[in-house]
mmCIF file of C-alpha atoms and ligand atoms in Angstrom:
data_model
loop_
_atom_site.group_PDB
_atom_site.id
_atom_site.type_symbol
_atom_site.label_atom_id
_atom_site.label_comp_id
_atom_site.label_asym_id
_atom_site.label_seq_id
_atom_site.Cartn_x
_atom_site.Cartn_y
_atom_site.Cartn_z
ATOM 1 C CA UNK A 84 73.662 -21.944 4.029
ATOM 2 C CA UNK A 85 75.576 -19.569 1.141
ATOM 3 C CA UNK A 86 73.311 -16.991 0.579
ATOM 4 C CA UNK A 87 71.678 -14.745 4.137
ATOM 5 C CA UNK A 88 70.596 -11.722 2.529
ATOM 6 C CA UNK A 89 67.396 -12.319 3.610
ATOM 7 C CA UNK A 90 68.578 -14.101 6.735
ATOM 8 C CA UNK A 91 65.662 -12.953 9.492
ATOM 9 C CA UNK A 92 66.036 -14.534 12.625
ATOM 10 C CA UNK A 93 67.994 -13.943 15.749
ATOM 11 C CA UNK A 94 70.991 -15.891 16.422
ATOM 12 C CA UNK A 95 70.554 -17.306 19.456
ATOM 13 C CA UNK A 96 73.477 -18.517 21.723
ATOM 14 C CA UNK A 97 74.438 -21.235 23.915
ATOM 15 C CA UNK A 98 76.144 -19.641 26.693
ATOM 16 C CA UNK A 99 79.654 -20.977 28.316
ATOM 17 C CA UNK A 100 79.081 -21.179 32.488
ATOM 18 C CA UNK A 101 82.333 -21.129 34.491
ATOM 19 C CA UNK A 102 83.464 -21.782 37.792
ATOM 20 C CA UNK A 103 85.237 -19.504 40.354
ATOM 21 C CA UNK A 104 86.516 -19.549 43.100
ATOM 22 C CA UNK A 105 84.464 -16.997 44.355
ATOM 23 C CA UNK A 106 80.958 -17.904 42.543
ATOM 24 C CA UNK A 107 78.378 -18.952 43.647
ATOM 25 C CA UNK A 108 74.584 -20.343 42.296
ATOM 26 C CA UNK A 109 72.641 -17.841 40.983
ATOM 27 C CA UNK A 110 72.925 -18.380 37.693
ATOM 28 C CA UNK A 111 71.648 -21.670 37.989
ATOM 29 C CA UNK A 112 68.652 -20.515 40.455
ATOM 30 C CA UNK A 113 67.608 -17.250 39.194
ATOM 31 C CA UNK A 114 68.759 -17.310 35.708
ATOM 32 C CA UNK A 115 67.893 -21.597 34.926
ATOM 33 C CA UNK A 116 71.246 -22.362 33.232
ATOM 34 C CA UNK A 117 72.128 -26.030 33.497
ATOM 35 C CA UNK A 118 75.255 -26.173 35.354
ATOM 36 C CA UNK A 119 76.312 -28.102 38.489
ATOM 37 C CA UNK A 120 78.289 -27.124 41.101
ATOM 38 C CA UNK A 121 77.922 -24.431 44.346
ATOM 39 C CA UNK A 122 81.170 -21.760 42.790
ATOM 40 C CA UNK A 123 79.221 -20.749 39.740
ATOM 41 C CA UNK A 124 81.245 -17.620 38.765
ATOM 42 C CA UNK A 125 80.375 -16.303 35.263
ATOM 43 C CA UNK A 126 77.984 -16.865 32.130
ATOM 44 C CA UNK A 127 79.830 -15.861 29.004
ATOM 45 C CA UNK A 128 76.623 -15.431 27.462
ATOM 46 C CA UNK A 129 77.642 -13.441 23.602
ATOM 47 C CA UNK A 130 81.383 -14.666 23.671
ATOM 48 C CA UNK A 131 83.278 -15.557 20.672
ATOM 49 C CA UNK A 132 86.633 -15.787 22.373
ATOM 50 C CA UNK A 133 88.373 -18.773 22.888
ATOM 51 C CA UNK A 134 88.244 -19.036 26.730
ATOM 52 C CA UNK A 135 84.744 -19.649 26.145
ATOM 53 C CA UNK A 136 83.258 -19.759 23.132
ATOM 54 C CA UNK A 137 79.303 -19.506 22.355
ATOM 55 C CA UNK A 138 77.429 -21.273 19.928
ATOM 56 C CA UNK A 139 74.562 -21.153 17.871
ATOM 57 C CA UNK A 140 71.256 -22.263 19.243
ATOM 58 C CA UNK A 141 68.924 -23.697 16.959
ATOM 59 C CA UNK A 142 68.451 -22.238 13.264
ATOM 60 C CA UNK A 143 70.014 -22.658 10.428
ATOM 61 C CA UNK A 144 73.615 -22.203 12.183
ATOM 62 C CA UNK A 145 72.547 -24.574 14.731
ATOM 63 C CA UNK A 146 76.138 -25.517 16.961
ATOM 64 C CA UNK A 147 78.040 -23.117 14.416
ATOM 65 C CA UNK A 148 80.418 -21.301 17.061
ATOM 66 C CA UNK A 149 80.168 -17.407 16.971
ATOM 67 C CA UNK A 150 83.846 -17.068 15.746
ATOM 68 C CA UNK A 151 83.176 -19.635 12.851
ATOM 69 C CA UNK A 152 79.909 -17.261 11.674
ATOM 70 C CA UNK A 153 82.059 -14.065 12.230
ATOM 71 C CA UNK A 154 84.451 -15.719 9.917
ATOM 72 C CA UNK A 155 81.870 -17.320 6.997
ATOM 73 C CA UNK A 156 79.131 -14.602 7.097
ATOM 74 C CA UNK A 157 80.021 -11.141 7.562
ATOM 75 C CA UNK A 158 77.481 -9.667 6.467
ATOM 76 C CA UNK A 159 75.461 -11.296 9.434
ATOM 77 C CA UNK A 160 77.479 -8.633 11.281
ATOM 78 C CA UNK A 161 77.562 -6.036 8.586
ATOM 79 C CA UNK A 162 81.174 -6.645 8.043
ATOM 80 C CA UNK A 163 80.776 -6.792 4.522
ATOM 81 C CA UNK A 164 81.247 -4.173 1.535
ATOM 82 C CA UNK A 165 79.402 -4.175 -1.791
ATOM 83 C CA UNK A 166 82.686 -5.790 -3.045
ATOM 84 C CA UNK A 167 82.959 -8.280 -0.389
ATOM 85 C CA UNK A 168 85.431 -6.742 1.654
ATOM 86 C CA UNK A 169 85.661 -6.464 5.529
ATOM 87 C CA UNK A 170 84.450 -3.458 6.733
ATOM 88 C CA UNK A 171 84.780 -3.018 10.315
ATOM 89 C CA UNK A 172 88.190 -2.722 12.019
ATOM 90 C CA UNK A 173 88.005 -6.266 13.707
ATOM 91 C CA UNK A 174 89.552 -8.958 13.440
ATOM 92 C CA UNK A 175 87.669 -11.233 15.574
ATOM 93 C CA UNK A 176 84.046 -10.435 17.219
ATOM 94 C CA UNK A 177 84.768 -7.324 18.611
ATOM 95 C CA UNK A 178 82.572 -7.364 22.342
ATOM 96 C CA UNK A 179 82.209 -10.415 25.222
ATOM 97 C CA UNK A 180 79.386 -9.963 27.695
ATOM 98 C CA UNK A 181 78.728 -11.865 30.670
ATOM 99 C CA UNK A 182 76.708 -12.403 33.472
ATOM 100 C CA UNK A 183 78.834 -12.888 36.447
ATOM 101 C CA UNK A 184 77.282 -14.215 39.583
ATOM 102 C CA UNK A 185 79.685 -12.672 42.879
ATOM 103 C CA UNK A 186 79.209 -14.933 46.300
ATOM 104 C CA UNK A 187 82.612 -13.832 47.194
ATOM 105 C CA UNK A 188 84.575 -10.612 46.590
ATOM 106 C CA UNK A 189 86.652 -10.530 43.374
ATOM 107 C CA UNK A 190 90.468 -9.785 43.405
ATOM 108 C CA UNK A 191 91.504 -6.132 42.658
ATOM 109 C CA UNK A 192 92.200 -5.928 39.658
ATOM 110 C CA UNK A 193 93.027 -3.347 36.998
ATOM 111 C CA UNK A 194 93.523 -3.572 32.984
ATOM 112 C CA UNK A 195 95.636 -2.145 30.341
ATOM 113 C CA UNK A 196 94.873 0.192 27.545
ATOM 114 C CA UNK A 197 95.240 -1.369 24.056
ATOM 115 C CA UNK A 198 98.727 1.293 23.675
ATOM 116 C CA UNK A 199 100.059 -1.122 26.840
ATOM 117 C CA UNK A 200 98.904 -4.188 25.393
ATOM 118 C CA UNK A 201 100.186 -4.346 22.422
ATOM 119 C CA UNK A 202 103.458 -3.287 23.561
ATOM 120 C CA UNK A 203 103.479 -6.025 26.789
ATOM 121 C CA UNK A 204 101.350 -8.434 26.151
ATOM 122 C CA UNK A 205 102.113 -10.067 22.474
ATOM 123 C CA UNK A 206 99.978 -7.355 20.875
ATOM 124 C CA UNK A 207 96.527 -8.264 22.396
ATOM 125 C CA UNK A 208 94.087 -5.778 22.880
ATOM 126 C CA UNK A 209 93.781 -3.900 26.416
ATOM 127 C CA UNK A 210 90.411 -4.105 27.806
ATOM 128 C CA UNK A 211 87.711 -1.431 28.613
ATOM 129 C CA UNK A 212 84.294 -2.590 30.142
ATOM 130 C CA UNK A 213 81.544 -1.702 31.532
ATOM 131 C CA UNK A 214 78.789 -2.891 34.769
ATOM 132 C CA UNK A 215 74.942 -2.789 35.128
ATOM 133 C CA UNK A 216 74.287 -4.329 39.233
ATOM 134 C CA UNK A 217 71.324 -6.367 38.346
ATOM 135 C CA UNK A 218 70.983 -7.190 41.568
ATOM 136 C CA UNK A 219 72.877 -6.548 44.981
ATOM 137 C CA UNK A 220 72.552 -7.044 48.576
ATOM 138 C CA UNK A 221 71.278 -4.315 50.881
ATOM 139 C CA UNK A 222 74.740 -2.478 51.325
ATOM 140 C CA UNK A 223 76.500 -3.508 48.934
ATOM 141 C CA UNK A 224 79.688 -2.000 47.692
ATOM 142 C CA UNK A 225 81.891 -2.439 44.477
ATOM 143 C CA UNK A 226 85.553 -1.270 44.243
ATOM 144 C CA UNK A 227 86.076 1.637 41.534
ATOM 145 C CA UNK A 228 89.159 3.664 41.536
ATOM 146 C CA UNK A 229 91.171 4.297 44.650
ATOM 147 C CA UNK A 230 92.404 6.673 46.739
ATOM 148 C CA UNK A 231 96.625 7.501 46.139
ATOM 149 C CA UNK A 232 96.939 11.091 45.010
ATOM 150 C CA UNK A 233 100.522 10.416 43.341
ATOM 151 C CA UNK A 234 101.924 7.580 41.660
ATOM 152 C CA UNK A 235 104.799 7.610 44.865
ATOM 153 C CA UNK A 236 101.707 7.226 47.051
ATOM 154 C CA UNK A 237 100.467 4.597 45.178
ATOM 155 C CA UNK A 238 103.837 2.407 44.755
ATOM 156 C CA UNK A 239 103.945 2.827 48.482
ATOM 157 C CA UNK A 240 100.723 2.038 49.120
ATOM 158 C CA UNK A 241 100.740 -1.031 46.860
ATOM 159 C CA UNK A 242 104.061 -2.155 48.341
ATOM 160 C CA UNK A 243 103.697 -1.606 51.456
ATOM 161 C CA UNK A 244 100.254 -3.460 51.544
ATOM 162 C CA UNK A 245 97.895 -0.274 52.682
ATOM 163 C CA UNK A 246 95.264 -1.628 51.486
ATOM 164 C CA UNK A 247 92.622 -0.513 53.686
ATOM 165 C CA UNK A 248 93.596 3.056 52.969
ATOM 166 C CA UNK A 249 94.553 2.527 48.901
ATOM 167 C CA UNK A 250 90.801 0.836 48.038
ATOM 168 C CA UNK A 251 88.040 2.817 46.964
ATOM 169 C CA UNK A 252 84.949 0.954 47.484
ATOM 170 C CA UNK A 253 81.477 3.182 46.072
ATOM 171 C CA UNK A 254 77.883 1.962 47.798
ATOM 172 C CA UNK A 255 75.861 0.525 44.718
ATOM 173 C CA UNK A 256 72.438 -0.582 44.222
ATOM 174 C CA UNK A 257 70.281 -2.409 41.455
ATOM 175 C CA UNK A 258 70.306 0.021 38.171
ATOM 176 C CA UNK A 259 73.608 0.990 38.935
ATOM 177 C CA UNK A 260 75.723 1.517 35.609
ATOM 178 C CA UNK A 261 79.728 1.891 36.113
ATOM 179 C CA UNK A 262 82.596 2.548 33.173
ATOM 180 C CA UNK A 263 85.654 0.733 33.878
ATOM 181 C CA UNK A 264 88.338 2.524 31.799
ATOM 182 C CA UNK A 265 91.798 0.789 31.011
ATOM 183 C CA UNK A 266 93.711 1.866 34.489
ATOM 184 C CA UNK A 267 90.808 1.674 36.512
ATOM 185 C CA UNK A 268 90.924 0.111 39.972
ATOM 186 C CA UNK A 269 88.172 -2.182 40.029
ATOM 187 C CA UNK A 270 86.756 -5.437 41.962
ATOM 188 C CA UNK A 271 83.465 -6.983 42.087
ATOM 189 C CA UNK A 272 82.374 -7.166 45.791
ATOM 190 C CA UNK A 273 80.019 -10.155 47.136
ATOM 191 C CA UNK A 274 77.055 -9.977 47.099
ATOM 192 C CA UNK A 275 76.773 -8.313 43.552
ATOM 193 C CA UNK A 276 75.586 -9.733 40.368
ATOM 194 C CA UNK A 277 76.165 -7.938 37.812
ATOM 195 C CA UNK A 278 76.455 -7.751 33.719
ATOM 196 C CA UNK A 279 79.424 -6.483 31.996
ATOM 197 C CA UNK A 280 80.241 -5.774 28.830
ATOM 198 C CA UNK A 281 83.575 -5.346 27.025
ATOM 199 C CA UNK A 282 86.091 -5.735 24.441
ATOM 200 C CA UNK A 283 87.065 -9.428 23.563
ATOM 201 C CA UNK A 284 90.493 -9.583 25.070
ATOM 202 C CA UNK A 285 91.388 -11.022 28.690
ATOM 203 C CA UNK A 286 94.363 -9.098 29.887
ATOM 204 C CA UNK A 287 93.913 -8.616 33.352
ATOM 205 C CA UNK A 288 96.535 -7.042 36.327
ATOM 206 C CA UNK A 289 95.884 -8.882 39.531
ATOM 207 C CA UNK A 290 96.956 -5.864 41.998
ATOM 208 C CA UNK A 291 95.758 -7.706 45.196
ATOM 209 C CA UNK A 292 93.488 -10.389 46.374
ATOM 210 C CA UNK A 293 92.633 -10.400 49.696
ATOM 211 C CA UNK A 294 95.845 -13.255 50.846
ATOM 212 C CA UNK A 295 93.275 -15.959 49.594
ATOM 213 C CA UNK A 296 94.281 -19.387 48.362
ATOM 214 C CA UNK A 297 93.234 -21.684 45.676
ATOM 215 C CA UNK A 298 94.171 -25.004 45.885
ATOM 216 C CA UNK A 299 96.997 -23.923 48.651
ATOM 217 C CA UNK A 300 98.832 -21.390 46.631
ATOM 218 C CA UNK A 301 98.041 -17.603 46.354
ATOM 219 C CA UNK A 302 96.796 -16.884 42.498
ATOM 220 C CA UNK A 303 99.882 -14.836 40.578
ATOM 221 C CA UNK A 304 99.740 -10.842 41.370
ATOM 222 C CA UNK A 305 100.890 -8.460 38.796
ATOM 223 C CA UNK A 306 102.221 -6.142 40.681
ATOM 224 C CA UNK A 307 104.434 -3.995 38.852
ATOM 225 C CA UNK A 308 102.488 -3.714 35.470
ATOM 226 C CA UNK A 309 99.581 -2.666 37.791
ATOM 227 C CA UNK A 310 101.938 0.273 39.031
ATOM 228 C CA UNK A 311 102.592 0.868 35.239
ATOM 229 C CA UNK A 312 99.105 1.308 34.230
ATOM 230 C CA UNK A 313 96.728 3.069 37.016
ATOM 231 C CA UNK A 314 95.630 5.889 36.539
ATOM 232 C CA UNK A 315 96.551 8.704 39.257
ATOM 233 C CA UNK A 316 94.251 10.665 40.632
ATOM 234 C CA UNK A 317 91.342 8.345 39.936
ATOM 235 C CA UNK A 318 88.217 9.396 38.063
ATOM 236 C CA UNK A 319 86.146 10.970 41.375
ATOM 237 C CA UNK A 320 83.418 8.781 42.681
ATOM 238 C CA UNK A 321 80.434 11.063 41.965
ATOM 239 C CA UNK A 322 82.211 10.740 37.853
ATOM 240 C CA UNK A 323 82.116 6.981 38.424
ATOM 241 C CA UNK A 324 78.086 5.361 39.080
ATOM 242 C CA UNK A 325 75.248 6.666 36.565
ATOM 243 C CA UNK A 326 71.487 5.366 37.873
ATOM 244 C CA UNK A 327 69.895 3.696 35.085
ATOM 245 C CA UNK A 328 67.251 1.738 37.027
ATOM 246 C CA UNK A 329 64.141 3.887 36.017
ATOM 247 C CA UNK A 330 64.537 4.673 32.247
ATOM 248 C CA UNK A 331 61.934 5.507 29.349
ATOM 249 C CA UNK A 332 60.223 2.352 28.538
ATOM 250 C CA UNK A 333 59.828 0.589 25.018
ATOM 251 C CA UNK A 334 63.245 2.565 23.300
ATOM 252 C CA UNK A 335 66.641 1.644 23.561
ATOM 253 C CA UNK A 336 68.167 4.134 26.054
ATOM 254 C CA UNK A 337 72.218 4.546 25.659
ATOM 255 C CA UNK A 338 73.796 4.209 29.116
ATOM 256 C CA UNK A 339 77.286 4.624 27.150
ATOM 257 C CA UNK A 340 79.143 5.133 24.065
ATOM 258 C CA UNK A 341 83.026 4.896 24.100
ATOM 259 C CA UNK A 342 85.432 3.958 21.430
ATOM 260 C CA UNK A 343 84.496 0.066 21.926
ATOM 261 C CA UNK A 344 80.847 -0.233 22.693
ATOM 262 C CA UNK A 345 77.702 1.180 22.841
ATOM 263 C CA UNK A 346 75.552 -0.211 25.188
ATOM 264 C CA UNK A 347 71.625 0.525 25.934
ATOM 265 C CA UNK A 348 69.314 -0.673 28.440
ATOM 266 C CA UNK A 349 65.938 -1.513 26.940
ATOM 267 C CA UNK A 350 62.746 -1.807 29.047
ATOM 268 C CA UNK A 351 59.645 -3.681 27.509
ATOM 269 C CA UNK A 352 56.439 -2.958 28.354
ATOM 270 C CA UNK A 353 54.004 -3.954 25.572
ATOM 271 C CA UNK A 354 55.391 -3.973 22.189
ATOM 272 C CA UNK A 355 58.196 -1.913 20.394
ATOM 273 C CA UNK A 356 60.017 -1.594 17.290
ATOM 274 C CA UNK A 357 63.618 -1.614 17.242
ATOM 275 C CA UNK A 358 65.479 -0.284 14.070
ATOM 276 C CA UNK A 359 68.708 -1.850 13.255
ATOM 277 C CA UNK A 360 71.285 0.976 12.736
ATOM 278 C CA UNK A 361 73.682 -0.229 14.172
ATOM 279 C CA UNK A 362 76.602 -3.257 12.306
ATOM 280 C CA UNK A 363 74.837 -5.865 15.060
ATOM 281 C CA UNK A 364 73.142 -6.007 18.133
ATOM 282 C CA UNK A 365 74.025 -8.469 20.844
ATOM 283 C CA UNK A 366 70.835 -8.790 23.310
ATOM 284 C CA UNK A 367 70.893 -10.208 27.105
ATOM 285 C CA UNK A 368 67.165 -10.564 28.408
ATOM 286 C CA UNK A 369 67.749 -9.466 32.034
ATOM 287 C CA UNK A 370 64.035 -9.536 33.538
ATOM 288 C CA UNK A 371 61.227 -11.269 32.216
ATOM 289 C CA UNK A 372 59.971 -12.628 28.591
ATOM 290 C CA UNK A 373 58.021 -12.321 25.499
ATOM 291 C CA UNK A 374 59.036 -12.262 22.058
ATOM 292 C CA UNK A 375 61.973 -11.038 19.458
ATOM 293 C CA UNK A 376 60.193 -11.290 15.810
ATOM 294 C CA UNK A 377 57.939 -13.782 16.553
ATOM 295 C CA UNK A 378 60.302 -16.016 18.493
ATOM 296 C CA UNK A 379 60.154 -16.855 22.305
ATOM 297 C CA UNK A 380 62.110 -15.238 24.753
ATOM 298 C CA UNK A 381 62.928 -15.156 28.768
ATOM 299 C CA UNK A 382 65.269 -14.447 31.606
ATOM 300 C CA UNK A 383 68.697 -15.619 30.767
ATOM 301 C CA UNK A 384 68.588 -15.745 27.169
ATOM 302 C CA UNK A 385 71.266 -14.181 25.036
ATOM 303 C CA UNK A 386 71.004 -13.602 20.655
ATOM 304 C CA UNK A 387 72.040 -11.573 18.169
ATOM 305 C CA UNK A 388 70.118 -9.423 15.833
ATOM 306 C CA UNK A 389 72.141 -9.608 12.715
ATOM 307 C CA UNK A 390 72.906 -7.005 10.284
ATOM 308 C CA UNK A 391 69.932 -8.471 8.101
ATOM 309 C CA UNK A 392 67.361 -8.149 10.252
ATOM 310 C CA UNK A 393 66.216 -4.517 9.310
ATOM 311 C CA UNK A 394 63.785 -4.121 12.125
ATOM 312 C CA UNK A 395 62.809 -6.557 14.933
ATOM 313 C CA UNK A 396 59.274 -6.011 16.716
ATOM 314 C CA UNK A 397 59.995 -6.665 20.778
ATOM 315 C CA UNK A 398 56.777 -7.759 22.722
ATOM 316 C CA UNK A 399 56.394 -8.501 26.131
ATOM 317 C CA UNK A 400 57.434 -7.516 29.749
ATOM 318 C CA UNK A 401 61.587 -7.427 29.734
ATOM 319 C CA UNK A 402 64.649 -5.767 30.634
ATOM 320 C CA UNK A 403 67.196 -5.832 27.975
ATOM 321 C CA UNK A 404 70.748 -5.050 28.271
ATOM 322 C CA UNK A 405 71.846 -4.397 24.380
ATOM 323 C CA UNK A 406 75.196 -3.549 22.838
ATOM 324 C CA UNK A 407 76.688 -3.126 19.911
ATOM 325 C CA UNK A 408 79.723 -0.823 18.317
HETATM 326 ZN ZN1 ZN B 598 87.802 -6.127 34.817
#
């Protein structure tokens, strides 16, 4: 296809399942993706990175990967000026979100800023994300910060293995929406399932994780760039969970706007219009189905409303988790 001016339907995606040592099956039972197996970790369900890369469902780019589209048709993305420049400051499709399906708690973890990055890591990108619990356990927890009030307290408590006093795990529940900045002590907890959204870039500092083995060997730790890039004091715990469960139906509500993302929850009840102001808007149905434009949708499915569709009529019963930048 050369021209897509007029381009009007969603780009659907193929999503990229992946197993974990701690996942479980979930996303095979609740959300119906076809994937064997009992440690069913993560759906990478708008991913153009290479760890995992989506493709196009169906359509005119039918198996096109998203990387190979960001590359051929910017303008699908609004990446492209009247001359035919790039216009956005990406090189590569700029957001990853996933679906990611915790039986098991998730190693502490903790990422760099971009500053960091670039300067450690062969000039990738840091990474800053974001949670919404879809679902959790009654009394369920996640990790978010921690508790050191000086970086000496932290090296000690880090070295010394104090872990019971250095983690910060926050009670959660469903609707729960939690911004992971670079230096942000973070770990998914069992029992949580949860979506996150965030750069494209897969730097991550393994602080601790739990003395666990896979396949007889404890998993690398990072300790010392972990020292390096936490933040001290953390951001306080009331500063860190925003409830988004009950929001205004039928409009896009924005649960956060940073340098990286924005990301909305939408809740469908009937019909809506949804303008497209935005370069692109990735869309995760979360609850439910109905339609996008005309075309079927349900629980599990992930597209993207290009930069050419001008206005997309939602219909149905859903809940929508939408980003964009
Ligand atoms: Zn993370």
């Amino acid at each position: 296809m050369n021209s897509t001016e007029n381009f009007a339907e969603p780009l659907f995606l193929n999503p990229v399942l992946t197993h974990n040592i701690w996942g479980g099956t979930r996303l095979r039972d609740d959300y119906g993706y076809k994937v064997e197996g009992n440690d069913i970790g993560e759906c990478w369900g708008i991913s153009a990175h290479p760890n995992g890369e989506g493709t196009v469902r169906g359509g005119a780019f039918d198996g096109v990967k998203l990387s190979e589209l960001w590359e051929t048709h910017p303008e699908l993305f609004g990446n492209k000026g009247a001359d035919g420049e790039r216009i956005l400051p990406y090189d590569r499709f700029p957001l990853l979100t996933k679906i990611i399906d915790a039986k098991d708690d998730l190693s502490i973890q903790v990422h760099p800023d971009d500053e960091y990055a670039a300067e450690h890591e062969n000039g990738s990108f840091g990474k800053t994300e974001c949670w919404y619990v879809l679902d959790c356990d009654d009394n369920s927890s996640l990790v978010i910060g921690h508790n050191a009030t000086t970086k000496e307290e932290l090296k000690d408590m880090i070295n010394n293995g104090r872990w019971s006093e250095f983690i910060r795990e926050l009670p959660v529940k469903k609707g729960d929406f939690l911004q992971i900045d670079p230096g942000t002590v973070h770990a998914i907890k069992g029992g949580v399932l949860i979506l996150e959204t965030q750069q494209n870039s897969d730097i991550t500092y393994r602080v601790y994780d739990y003395d666990r083995l896979q396949n007889g060997k404890p998993r690398q730790l990072h300790v010392s760039q972990s020292i390096d890039v936490i933040n001290v004091p953390a951001k306080s715990a009331d500063d860190s969970i925003r409830h988004m469960a009950d929001t205004e139906i039928n409009t896009p509500v924005c649960m956060y706007e940073c340098k990286y993302y924005k990301v909305f929850k939408i809740s469908v009840d009937g019909s809506m219009k949804l303008e497209q102001k935005y370069p692109f808007m990735g869309i995760s149905i979360l609850e439910g189905c109905g339609t996008v434009n005309g075309f079927d949708v349900k629980k599990g499915d992930h597209l993207i409303l290009p930069n050419t569709v001008r206005e997309s009529e939602i219909c149905g019963k859903m809940e929508i988790i939408a980003s964009t930048v």
